[in-house]
CSV table of C-alpha atoms in Angstrom, one decimal:
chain,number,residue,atom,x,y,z
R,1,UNK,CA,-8.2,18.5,-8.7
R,2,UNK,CA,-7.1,14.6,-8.4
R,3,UNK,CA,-6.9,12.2,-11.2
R,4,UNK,CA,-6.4,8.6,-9.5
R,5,UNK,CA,-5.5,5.5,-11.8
R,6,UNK,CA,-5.9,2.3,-10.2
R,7,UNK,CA,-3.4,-0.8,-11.8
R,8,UNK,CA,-2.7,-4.1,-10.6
R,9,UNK,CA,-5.8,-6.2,-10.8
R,10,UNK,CA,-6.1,-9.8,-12.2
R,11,UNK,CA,-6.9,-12.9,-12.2
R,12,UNK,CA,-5.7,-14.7,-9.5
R,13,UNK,CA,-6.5,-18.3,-7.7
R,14,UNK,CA,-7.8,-18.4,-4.5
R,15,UNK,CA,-4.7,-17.9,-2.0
R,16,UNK,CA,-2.7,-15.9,-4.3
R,17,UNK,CA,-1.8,-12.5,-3.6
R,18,UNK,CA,-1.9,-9.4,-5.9
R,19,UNK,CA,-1.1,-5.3,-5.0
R,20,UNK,CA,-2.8,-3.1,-6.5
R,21,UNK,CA,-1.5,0.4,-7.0
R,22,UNK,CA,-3.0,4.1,-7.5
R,23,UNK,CA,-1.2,7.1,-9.1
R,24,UNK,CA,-2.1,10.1,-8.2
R,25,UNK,CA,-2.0,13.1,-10.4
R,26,UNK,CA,-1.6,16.4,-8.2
R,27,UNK,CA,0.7,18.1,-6.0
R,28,UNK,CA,-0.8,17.9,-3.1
R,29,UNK,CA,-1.3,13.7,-2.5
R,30,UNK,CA,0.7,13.8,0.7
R,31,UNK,CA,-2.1,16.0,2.4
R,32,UNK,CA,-4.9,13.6,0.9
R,33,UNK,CA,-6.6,10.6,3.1
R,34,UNK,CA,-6.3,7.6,0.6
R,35,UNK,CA,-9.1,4.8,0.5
R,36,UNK,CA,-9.7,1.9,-1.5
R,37,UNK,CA,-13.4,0.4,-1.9
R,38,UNK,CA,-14.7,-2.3,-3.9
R,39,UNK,CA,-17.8,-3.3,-5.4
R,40,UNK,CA,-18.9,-6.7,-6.4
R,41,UNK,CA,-21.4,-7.3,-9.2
R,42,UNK,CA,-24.9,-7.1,-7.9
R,43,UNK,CA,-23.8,-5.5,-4.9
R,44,UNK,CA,-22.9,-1.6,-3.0
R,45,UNK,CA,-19.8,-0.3,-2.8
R,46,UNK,CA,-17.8,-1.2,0.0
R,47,UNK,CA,-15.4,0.5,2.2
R,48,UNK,CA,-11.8,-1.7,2.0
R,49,UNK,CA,-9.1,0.4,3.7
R,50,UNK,CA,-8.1,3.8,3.9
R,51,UNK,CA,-4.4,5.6,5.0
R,52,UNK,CA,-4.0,9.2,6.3
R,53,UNK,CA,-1.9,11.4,5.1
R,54,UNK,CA,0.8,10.5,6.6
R,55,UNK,CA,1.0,6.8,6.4
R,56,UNK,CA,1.1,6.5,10.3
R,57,UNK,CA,-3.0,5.9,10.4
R,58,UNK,CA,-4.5,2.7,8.7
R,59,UNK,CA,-8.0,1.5,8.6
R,60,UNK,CA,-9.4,-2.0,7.3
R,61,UNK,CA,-12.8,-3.4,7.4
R,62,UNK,CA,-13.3,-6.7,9.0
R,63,UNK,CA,-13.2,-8.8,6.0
R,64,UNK,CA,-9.7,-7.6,4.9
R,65,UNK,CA,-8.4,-7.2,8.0
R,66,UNK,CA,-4.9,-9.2,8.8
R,67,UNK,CA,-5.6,-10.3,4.8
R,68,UNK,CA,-4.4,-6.4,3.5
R,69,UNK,CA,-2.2,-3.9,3.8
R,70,UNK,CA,-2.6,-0.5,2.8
R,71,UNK,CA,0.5,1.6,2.4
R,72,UNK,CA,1.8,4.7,0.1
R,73,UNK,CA,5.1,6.5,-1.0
R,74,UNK,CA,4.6,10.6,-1.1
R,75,UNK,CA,7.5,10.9,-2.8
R,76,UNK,CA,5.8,8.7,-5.7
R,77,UNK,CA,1.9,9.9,-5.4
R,78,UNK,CA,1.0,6.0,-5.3
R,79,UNK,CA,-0.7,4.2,-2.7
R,80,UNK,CA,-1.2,0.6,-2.4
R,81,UNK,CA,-2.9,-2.1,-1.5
R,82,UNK,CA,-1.6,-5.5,-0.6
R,83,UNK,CA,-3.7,-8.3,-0.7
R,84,UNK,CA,-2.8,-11.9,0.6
R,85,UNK,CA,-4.8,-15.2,1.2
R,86,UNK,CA,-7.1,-14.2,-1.3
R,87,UNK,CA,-10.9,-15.7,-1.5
R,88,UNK,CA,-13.5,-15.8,-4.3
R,89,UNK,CA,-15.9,-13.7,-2.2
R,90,UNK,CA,-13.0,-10.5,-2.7
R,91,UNK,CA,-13.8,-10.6,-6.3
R,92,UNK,CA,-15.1,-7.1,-7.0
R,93,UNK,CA,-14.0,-3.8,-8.7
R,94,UNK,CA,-11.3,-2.2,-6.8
R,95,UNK,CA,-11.6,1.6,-6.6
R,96,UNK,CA,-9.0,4.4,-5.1
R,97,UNK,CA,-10.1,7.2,-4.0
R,98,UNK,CA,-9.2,10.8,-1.8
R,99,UNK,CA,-10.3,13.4,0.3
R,100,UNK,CA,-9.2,16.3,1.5
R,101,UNK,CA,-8.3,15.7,5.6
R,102,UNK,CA,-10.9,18.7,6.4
R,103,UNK,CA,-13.9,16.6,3.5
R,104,UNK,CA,-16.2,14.4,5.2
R,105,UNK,CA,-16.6,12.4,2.0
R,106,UNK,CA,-14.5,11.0,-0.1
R,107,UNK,CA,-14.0,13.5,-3.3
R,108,UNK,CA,-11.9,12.1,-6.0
R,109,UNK,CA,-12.6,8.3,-7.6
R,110,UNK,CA,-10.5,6.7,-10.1
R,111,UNK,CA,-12.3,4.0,-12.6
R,112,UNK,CA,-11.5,1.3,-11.4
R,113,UNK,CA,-9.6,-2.1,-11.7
R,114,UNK,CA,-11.2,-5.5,-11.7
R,115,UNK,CA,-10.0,-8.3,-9.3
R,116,UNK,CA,-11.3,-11.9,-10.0
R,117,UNK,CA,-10.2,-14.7,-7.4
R,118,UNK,CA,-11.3,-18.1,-8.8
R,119,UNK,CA,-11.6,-21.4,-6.4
């Protein structure tokens, strides 16, 4: 079992940065692949970015892309999630989340922290 707590959301204007940050409960977060999705109001959850296990892989979707960077520390169980040249369309609910390497989908959520960019 994983227990993921997300921290580091805000309010921020538009073109400010923020990182948020997800603690991971567990001995075994260096063998987990690491995402973060988001989910604005009225709309599905979205994939963001994800990290394998070893922090050498890194996948964004197109709207974050050259915006964020996803990174984590092992030694710490936290992964993170840089996020520059922010707009008002990345408000949304940022979630972490984890999966085994062998799991097809994603199997452990944390609840959540909220990330308003104002223009």
């Amino acid at each position: 079992q994983v227990q993921l707590v997300e921290s580091g959301g805000g309010l921020v204007q538009a073109g400010g940065s923020l990182r948020l940050s997800c603690a991971a409960s567990g001995r075994t977060f260096s063998s987990y692949t690491m995402g973060w999705f988001r989910q604005a109001p009225g709309k599905e959850r979205e994939f963001v970015a994800a990290i394998d296990w070893s922090g050498s892989s890194t996948y964004y979707a197109d709207s974050v892309k050259g915006r964020s960077t996803i990174s984590r520390d092992n030694a710490k169980n936290t992964v993170y999630l840089q996020m520059n040249s922010l707009k008002p369309e990345d408000t949304a609910v940022y979630y972490c989340a984890a999966k085994r390497v062998i799991a097809r989908e994603y199997e452990y959520w944390g609840q959540g922290t909220q990330v308003t960019v104002s223009s």
